[in-house]
XYZ file of C-alpha atoms in Angstrom:
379
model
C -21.424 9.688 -11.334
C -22.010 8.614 -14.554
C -18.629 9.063 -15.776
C -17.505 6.297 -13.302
C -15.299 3.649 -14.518
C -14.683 5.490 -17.617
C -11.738 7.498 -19.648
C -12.356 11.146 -18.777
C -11.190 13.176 -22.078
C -10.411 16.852 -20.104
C -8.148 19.839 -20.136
C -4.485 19.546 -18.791
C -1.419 21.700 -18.963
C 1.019 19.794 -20.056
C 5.062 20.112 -19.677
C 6.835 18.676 -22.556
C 10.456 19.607 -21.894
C 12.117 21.091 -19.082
C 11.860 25.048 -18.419
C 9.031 25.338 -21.847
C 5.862 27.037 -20.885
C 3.128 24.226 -20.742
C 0.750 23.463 -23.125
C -3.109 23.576 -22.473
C -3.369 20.096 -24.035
C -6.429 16.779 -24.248
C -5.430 14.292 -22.399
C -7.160 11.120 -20.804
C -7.725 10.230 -17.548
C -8.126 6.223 -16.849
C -10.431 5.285 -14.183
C -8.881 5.099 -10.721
C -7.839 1.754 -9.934
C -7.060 -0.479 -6.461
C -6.988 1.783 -3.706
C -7.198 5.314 -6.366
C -9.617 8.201 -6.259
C -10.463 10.498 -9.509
C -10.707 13.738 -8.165
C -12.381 17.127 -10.081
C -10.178 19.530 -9.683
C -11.317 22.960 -9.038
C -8.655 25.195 -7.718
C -5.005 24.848 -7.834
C -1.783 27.186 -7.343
C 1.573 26.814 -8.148
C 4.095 26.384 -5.473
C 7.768 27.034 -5.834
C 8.429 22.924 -6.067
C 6.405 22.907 -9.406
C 8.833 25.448 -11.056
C 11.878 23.915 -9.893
C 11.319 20.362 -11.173
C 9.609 22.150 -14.105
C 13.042 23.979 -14.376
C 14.857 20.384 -14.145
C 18.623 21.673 -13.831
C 19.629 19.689 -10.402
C 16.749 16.773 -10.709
C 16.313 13.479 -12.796
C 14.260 15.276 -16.141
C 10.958 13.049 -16.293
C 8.838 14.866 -19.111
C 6.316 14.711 -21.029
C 4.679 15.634 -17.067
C 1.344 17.524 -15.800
C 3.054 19.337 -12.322
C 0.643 20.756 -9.957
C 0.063 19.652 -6.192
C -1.159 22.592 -4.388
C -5.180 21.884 -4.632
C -8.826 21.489 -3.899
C -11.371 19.537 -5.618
C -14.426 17.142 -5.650
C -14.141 12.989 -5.665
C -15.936 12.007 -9.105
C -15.335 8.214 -8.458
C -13.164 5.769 -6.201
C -11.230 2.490 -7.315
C -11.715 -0.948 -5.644
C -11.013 -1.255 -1.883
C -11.521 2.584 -1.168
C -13.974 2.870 1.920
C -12.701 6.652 3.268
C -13.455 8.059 0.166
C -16.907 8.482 -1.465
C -17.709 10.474 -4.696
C -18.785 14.156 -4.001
C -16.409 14.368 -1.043
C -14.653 17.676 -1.088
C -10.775 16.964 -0.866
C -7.522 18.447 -0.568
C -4.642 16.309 -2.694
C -1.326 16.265 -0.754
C 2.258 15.486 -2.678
C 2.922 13.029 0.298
C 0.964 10.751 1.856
C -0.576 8.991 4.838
C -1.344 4.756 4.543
C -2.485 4.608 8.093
C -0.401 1.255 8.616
C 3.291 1.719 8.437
C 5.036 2.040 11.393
C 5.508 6.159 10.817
C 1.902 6.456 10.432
C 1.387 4.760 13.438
C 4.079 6.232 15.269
C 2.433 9.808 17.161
C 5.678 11.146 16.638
C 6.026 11.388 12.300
C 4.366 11.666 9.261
C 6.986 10.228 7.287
C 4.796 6.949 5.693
C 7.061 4.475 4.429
C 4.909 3.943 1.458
C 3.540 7.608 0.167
C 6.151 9.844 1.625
C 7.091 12.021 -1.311
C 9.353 11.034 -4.533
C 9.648 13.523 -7.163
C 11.760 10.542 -9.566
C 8.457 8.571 -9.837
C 6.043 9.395 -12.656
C 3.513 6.253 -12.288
C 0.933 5.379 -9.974
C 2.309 2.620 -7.334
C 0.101 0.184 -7.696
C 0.700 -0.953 -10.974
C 3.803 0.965 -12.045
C 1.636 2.880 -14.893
C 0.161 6.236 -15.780
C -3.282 7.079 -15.440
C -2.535 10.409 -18.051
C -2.147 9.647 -21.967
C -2.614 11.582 -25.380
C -3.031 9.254 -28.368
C -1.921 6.205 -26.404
C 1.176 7.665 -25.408
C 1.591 8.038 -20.813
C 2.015 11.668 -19.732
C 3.956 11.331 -15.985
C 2.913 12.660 -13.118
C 4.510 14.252 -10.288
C 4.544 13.839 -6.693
C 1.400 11.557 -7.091
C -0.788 14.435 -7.537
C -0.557 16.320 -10.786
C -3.564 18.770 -9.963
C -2.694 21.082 -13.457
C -5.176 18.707 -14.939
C -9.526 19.204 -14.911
C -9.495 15.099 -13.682
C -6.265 13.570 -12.089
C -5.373 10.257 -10.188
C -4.799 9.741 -7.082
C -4.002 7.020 -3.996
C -6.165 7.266 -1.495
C -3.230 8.343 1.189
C -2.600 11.197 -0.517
C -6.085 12.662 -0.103
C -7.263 14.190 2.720
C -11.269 14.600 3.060
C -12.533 18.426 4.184
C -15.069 20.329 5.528
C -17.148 20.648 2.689
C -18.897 24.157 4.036
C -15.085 25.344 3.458
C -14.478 27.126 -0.059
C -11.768 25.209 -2.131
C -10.790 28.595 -3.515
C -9.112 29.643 0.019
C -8.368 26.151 1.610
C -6.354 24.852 -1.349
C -3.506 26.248 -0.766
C -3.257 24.906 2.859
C -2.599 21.414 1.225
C 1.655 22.216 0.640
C 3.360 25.483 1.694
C 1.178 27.127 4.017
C 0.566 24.292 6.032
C 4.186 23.353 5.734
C 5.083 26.730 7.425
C 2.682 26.897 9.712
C 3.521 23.372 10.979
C 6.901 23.963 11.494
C 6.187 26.787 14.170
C 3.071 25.093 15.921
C 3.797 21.452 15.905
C 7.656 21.601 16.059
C 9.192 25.156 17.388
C 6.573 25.722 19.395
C 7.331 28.860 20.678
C 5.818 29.823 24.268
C 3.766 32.748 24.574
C 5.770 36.302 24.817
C 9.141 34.098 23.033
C 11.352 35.947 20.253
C 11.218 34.038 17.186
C 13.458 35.043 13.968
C 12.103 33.471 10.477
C 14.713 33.655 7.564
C 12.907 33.643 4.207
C 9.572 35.299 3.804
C 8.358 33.808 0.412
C 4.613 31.923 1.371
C 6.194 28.923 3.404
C 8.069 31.677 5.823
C 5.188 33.935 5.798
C 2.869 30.879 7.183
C 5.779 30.181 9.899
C 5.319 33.811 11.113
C 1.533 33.305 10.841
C 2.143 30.172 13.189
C 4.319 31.931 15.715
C 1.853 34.951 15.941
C -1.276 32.412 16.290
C 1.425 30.916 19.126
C 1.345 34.062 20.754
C 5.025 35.246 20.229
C 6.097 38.512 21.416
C 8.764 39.269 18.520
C 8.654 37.821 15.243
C 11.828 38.842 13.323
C 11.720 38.353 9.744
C 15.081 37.951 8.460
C 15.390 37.762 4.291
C 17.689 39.620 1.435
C 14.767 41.552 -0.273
C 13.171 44.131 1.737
C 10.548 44.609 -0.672
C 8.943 41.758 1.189
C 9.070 43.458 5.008
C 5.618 45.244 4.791
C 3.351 42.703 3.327
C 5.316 40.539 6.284
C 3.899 42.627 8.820
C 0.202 41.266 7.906
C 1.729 37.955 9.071
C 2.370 39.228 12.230
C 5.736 40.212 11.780
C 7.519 42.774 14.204
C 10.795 43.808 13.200
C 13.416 42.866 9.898
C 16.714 42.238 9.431
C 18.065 42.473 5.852
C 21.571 40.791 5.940
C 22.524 43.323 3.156
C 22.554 45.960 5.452
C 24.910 44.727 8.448
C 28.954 43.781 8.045
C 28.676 40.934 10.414
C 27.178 37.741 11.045
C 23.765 37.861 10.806
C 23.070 35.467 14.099
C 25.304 38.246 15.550
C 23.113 40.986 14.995
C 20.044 39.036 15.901
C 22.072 38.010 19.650
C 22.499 41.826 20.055
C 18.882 42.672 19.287
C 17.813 40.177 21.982
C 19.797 39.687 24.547
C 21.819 36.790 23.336
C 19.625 35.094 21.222
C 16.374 34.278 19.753
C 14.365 31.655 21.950
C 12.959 29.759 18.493
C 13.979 30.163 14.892
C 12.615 28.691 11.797
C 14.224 28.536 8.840
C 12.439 28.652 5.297
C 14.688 29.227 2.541
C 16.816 26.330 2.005
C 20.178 27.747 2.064
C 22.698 26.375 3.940
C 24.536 29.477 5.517
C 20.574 30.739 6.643
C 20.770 26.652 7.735
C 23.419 27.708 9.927
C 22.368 31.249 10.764
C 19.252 30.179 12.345
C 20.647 27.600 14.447
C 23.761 30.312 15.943
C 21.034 32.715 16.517
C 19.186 30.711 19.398
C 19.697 31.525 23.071
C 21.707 29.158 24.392
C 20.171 26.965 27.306
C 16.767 26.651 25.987
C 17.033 27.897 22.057
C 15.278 25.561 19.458
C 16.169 25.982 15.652
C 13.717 24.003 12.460
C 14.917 23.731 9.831
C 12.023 23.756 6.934
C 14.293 24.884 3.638
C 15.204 21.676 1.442
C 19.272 22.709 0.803
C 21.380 21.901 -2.395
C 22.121 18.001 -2.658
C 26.017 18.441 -2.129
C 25.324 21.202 0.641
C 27.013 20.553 4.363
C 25.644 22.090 7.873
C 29.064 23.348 9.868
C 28.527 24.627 13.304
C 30.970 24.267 16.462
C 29.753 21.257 18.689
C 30.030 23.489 21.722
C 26.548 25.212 20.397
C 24.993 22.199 21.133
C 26.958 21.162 24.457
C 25.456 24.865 25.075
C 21.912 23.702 25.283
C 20.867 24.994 21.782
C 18.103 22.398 19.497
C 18.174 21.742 16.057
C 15.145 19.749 14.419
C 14.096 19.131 10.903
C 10.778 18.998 9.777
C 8.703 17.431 6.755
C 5.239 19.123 5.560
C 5.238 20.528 9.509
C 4.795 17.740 10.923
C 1.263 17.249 9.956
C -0.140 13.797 8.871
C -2.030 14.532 5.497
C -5.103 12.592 6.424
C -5.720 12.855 9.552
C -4.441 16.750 10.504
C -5.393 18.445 7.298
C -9.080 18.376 7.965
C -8.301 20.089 11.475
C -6.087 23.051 9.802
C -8.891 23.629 7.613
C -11.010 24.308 10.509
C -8.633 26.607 11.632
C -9.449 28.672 9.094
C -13.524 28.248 9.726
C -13.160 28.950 13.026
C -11.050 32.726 11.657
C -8.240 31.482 14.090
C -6.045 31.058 10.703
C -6.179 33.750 8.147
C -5.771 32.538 4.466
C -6.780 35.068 2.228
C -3.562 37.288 2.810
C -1.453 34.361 1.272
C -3.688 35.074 -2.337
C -2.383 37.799 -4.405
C -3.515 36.652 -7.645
C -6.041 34.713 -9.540
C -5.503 33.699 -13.244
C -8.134 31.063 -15.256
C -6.359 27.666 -16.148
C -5.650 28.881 -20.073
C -3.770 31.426 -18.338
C -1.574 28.837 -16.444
C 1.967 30.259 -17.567
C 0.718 33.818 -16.206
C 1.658 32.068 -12.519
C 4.989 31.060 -14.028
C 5.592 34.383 -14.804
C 4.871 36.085 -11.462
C 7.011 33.733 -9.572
C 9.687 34.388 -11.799
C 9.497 37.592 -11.120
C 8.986 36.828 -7.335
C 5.444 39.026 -7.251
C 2.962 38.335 -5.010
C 2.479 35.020 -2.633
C 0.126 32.425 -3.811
C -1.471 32.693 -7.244
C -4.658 31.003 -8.189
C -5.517 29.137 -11.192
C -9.266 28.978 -11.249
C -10.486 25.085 -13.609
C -12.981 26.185 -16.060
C -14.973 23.660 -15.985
């Protein structure tokens, strides 16, 4: 392209301080260096990660930033040493990352890498320590290695991973964070068998794609479990079967979910982050063969309690990171998912906004409307 190897002068939304609504602003965007990729953007979203660290109250502040990581867009030129990558390559960007020679990306069993795994502190690229994003001279951070709320943005090559380029970028970018992080933690790591009971506390997008993973799993019962029942009937698209509000019961939660099956769900997957739903899902498992994941990230000083006799009682916990999928090499098969109509994306998009309208997706998470919002690059 013949902007290769060139500053890019393009459109960015830019974060200045902490909790402001960002500024469409001109900013330039070096050339990619060792081991980079300059990716178009063409669709992002906003995922509830953005708005926290946008929000800064429990995080090291690193501002002036461009957030964004949920995304799809088009290669427009590759640094030295890149040989996966070629311009016009349709790509998703992924806020963690995949170097292909650590020993977690060579072990079958994570996706962990030693060198791209996610750090929300760092606002440089790793290879030399600097930004790729400045206005009048002055660096403009990045975040999670992606920063996709820009026309142009940076990237190493780890964190890209290359797609089916028959797939549109308007659906399949928001399979590169939350959905895919959901979905993951039923398929690869609950694994529910077919005709199981599986409960799913929190039904924001990232529990909404772990009932979407235990329906494509072939679960019996899906029991949503969350606080707002507002959310219950657009659940039931997701292949939800029952709810449980914990508003509306005065006793344990993992007790009412025991009595509705028998002693206990067989899997449960928990989405929200909070450490008492931490603890909830794990009780609510069927002793003997139960399996809890845990998918919510919890407060930094938070604590999981539980009596050691659950576990002498045959119940699992696991964790899980981005579901257990390894950027490069398994987001290209989830997109196919979708192209083969075994995974249904569309029902995650509520809304669509143009980038100048960025804050307008601020606004309806605030206000907790709607799943996965669209911001449409006007390029």
């Amino acid at each position: 392209m013949a902007t290769a190897g060139k500053v890019i002068k393009c459109k960015a939304a830019v974060a200045w301080e902490a909790g402001k609504p960002l500024s469409i602003e001109e900013v330039e965007v070096a050339p990619p260096q060792a081991m980079e990729v300059r990716v178009k953007i063409l669709f992002t979203s906003l995922c509830h990660t953005d708005v926290y660290f946008w929000e800064a109250k429990g995080q090291t502040p690193v501002f002036p930033r461009i957030f964004g990581h949920e995304a799809g867009g088009i290669v427009e030129s590759v640094g030295e040493g890149v040989t996966d990558l070629a311009p016009g390559d349709h790509v998703l960007p992924v806020f963690t990352g995949e170097c292909k020679e650590c020993a977690h990306c060579k072990s079958a069993e994570s996706n962990m890498c030693d060198l791209l795994r996610i750090n929300t502190d760092r606002g440089v690229m790793i290879g030399d320590g600097q930004s790729r994003f400045s206005i009048n001279g002055k660096p403009i951070f990045h975040f999670v290695g992606t920063s996709t709320f820009s026309e142009y943005t940076v990237m190493h090559v780890g964190c890209v991973a290359k797609i089916n380029p028959e797939a549109p970028l308007d659906k399949v970018c928001v399979l590169s964070c939350g959905i895919s992080t959901g979905l993951g933690a039923s398929i690869n790591v609950a694994k529910p068998p077919k005709g199981s009971t599986v409960a799913v506390f929190g039904l924001g997008a990232v529990g909404l794609a772990a009932c979407e993973g235990a329906r494509i799993a072939g679960a019996s019962r899906i029991i949503g479990v969350d606080l707002n029942a507002n959310r219950f009937e657009e659940a039931r698209k997701f292949g939800c079967t029952e709810f449980v509000n914990p508003k509306d019961h005065n006793k344990p939660v993992q007790e009412v979910l025991a009595e509705m099956t028998n002693g206990g769900v067989d899997r449960s997957v928990e989405c929200t982050g909070n450490i008492n739903a931490m603890i909830q899902a794990f009780e609510c498992v069927h002793d003997g063969w139960g399996v809890a994941v845990l998918v919510g990230v919890p407060h930094k000083d938070a604590e999981f309690k539980t009596h050691p006799m659950n576990f002498l009682n045959e119940r699992t916990l696991k964790g899980t990171f981005f579901g257990n999928f390894k950027p490069r090499t398994d987001l290209p098969n989830v997109v196919e998912m979708y192209m083969k109509k075994e995974l249904e994306v569309e029902k995650f998009i509520t809304h669509s906004v143009p980038f100048s309208e960025i804050n307008k997706a601020f606004d309806l998470m605030a206000k907790g409307e709607g799943i996965r919002c669209i911001i449409r690059m006007e390029h």
